[in-house]
GROMACS .gro file of C-alpha atoms in nm:
model
  142
    1MET     CA    1  13.047   5.871  18.704
    2GLU     CA    2  12.704   5.757  18.598
    3LYS     CA    3  12.661   5.575  18.270
    4PRO     CA    4  12.518   5.821  18.013
    5GLU     CA    5  12.147   5.784  17.951
    6SER     CA    6  12.167   5.765  17.571
    7TRP     CA    7  12.417   5.698  17.294
    8ASP     CA    8  12.426   6.066  17.192
    9VAL     CA    9  12.498   6.173  17.550
   10LEU     CA   10  12.771   5.907  17.574
   11ILE     CA   11  12.938   6.032  17.255
   12ASP     CA   12  12.913   6.390  17.385
   13GLU     CA   13  13.078   6.280  17.712
   14LEU     CA   14  13.376   6.137  17.521
   15ARG     CA   15  13.599   6.443  17.542
   16GLY     CA   16  13.962   6.495  17.625
   17ASN     CA   17  14.141   6.199  17.775
   18ARG     CA   18  13.847   5.961  17.740
   19ALA     CA   19  13.827   6.020  17.366
   20GLU     CA   20  14.205   5.998  17.332
   21LEU     CA   21  14.214   5.669  17.523
   22LEU     CA   22  13.928   5.521  17.328
   23LEU     CA   23  14.084   5.622  16.998
   24ALA     CA   24  14.423   5.488  17.110
   25ILE     CA   25  14.304   5.149  17.232
   26ASN     CA   26  14.329   4.867  16.985
   27ASP     CA   27  14.269   4.499  17.052
   28ASN     CA   28  14.497   4.376  17.331
   29TYR     CA   29  14.637   4.723  17.399
   30PRO     CA   30  14.851   4.730  17.719
   31ALA     CA   31  14.729   4.979  17.979
   32GLU     CA   32  15.080   5.125  18.014
   33THR     CA   33  15.097   5.252  17.655
   34PRO     CA   34  14.830   5.523  17.669
   35LYS     CA   35  14.991   5.656  17.987
   36ARG     CA   36  15.306   5.736  17.794
   37GLU     CA   37  15.106   5.913  17.523
   38LEU     CA   38  14.885   6.129  17.743
   39THR     CA   39  15.000   6.429  17.939
   40ASP     CA   40  14.777   6.357  18.237
   41THR     CA   41  14.878   6.170  18.550
   42VAL     CA   42  14.865   5.791  18.569
   43ASN     CA   43  14.583   5.809  18.825
   44SER     CA   44  14.377   6.020  18.588
   45VAL     CA   45  14.437   5.777  18.301
   46ASN     CA   46  14.331   5.487  18.522
   47TYR     CA   47  14.020   5.682  18.622
   48HIS     CA   48  13.924   5.739  18.257
   49LEU     CA   49  14.001   5.377  18.167
   50ASP     CA   50  13.771   5.266  18.450
   51ILE     CA   51  13.493   5.492  18.320
   52LEU     CA   52  13.530   5.358  17.965
   53GLU     CA   53  13.512   5.007  18.108
   54GLU     CA   54  13.203   5.098  18.316
   55TRP     CA   55  13.034   5.236  18.005
   56GLY     CA   56  13.098   4.907  17.824
   57LEU     CA   57  13.333   5.056  17.565
   58ILE     CA   58  13.644   4.861  17.665
   59GLU     CA   59  13.713   4.542  17.855
   60VAL     CA   60  14.013   4.387  18.026
   61VAL     CA   61  14.123   4.086  17.822
   62ALA     CA   62  14.446   4.000  18.005
   63HIS     CA   63  14.702   4.109  18.261
   64GLU     CA   64  15.064   4.166  18.164
   65GLU     CA   65  15.339   4.094  18.417
   66GLN     CA   66  15.567   4.389  18.497
   67GLY     CA   67  15.830   4.242  18.723
   68ASP     CA   68  15.760   4.332  19.086
   69ARG     CA   69  15.484   4.579  19.005
   70ILE     CA   70  15.112   4.508  18.980
   71PRO     CA   71  15.033   4.345  18.643
   72ALA     CA   72  14.918   4.590  18.375
   73ARG     CA   73  14.567   4.550  18.243
   74VAL     CA   74  14.540   4.478  17.871
   75PHE     CA   75  14.230   4.632  17.713
   76SER     CA   76  14.029   4.562  17.405
   77LEU     CA   77  13.746   4.760  17.251
   78THR     CA   78  13.404   4.605  17.286
   79ASP     CA   79  13.162   4.609  16.993
   80ARG     CA   80  13.004   4.914  17.154
   81GLY     CA   81  13.351   5.071  17.183
   82ARG     CA   82  13.416   5.015  16.812
   83GLU     CA   83  13.085   5.189  16.736
   84ALA     CA   84  13.188   5.480  16.959
   85VAL     CA   85  13.524   5.508  16.780
   86GLU     CA   86  13.346   5.517  16.443
   87ASP     CA   87  13.112   5.790  16.570
   88LEU     CA   88  13.403   5.988  16.714
   89LEU     CA   89  13.599   5.968  16.391
   90ALA     CA   90  13.296   6.088  16.197
   91ARG     CA   91  13.281   6.404  16.407
   92THR     CA   92  13.473   6.717  16.318
   93ASP     CA   93  13.615   6.727  16.671
   94ALA     CA   94  13.720   6.360  16.673
   95ARG     CA   95  14.046   6.437  16.852
   96PRO     CA   96  13.948   6.696  17.110
   97ILE     CA   97  14.297   6.716  17.254
   98PRO     CA   98  14.617   6.671  17.059
   99SER     CA   99  14.786   6.336  17.089
  100ALA     CA  100  15.136   6.331  17.233
  101VAL     CA  101  15.287   6.308  16.884
  102GLU     CA  102  15.078   6.599  16.755
  103GLN     CA  103  15.170   6.803  17.062
  104HIS     CA  104  15.540   6.721  17.014
  105ILE     CA  105  15.520   6.832  16.649
  106GLU     CA  106  15.354   7.158  16.753
  107ASP     CA  107  15.624   7.214  17.019
  108LEU     CA  108  15.895   7.156  16.757
  109ARG     CA  109  15.727   7.404  16.520
  110ARG     CA  110  15.729   7.667  16.794
  111GLU     CA  111  16.097   7.597  16.864
  112ILE     CA  112  16.180   7.636  16.494
  113GLU     CA  113  15.998   7.970  16.483
  114ASP     CA  114  16.189   8.087  16.792
  115VAL     CA  115  16.523   7.985  16.638
  116ARG     CA  116  16.431   8.162  16.312
  117ALA     CA  117  16.346   8.480  16.502
  118GLU     CA  118  16.676   8.461  16.693
  119ALA     CA  119  16.868   8.401  16.370
  120GLN     CA  120  16.700   8.699  16.205
  121ALA     CA  121  16.782   8.921  16.503
  122ALA     CA  122  17.144   8.799  16.497
  123GLN     CA  123  17.167   8.872  16.123
  124GLU     CA  124  17.037   9.224  16.182
  125ARG     CA  125  17.303   9.279  16.451
  126VAL     CA  126  17.573   9.150  16.212
  127ASP     CA  127  17.449   9.385  15.939
  128GLN     CA  128  17.456   9.678  16.182
  129LEU     CA  129  17.809   9.586  16.288
  130LYS     CA  130  17.922   9.569  15.924
  131GLU     CA  131  17.777   9.914  15.862
  132TRP     CA  132  17.953  10.049  16.170
  133ILE     CA  133  18.284   9.895  16.059
  134ARG     CA  134  18.247  10.040  15.707
  135ALA     CA  135  18.171  10.382  15.849
  136ASN     CA  136  18.459  10.375  16.100
  137VAL     CA  137  18.719  10.215  15.875
  138THR     CA  138  18.651  10.477  15.607
  139GLU     CA  139  18.705  10.755  15.862
  140VAL     CA  140  19.032  10.603  15.990
  141GLU     CA  141  19.174  10.558  15.638
  142SER     CA  142  19.091  10.919  15.541
   0.00000   0.00000   0.00000
């Protein structure tokens, strides 16, 4: 992808995974960590990391050994990257996609609502059964 022609265009291009990665990267941040936080594929994360590096927002500062695998790149924000983070955080849409933690919280909220709905339906069935028992036990005793 071509480097954006101006700062405003660059900030506008920081959407989705690119923004999430840039916001997640701190000094000496291992490349593996954002992969665990994002829902995209590893190849996609590497693609976005490469673009951020091309745009001069991050730089590789080290390589971390991973046993037999290829060493992980360790990234750091450049001065320009820090400026971009500040601009992103100043925007109302600073986090254009939910982080993994935010998404997990939202998933848990939905699960809780589902369980509440099931519990309410079960309580209604119990109440109906109680009414049926009261009506039938009264008839049998009479």
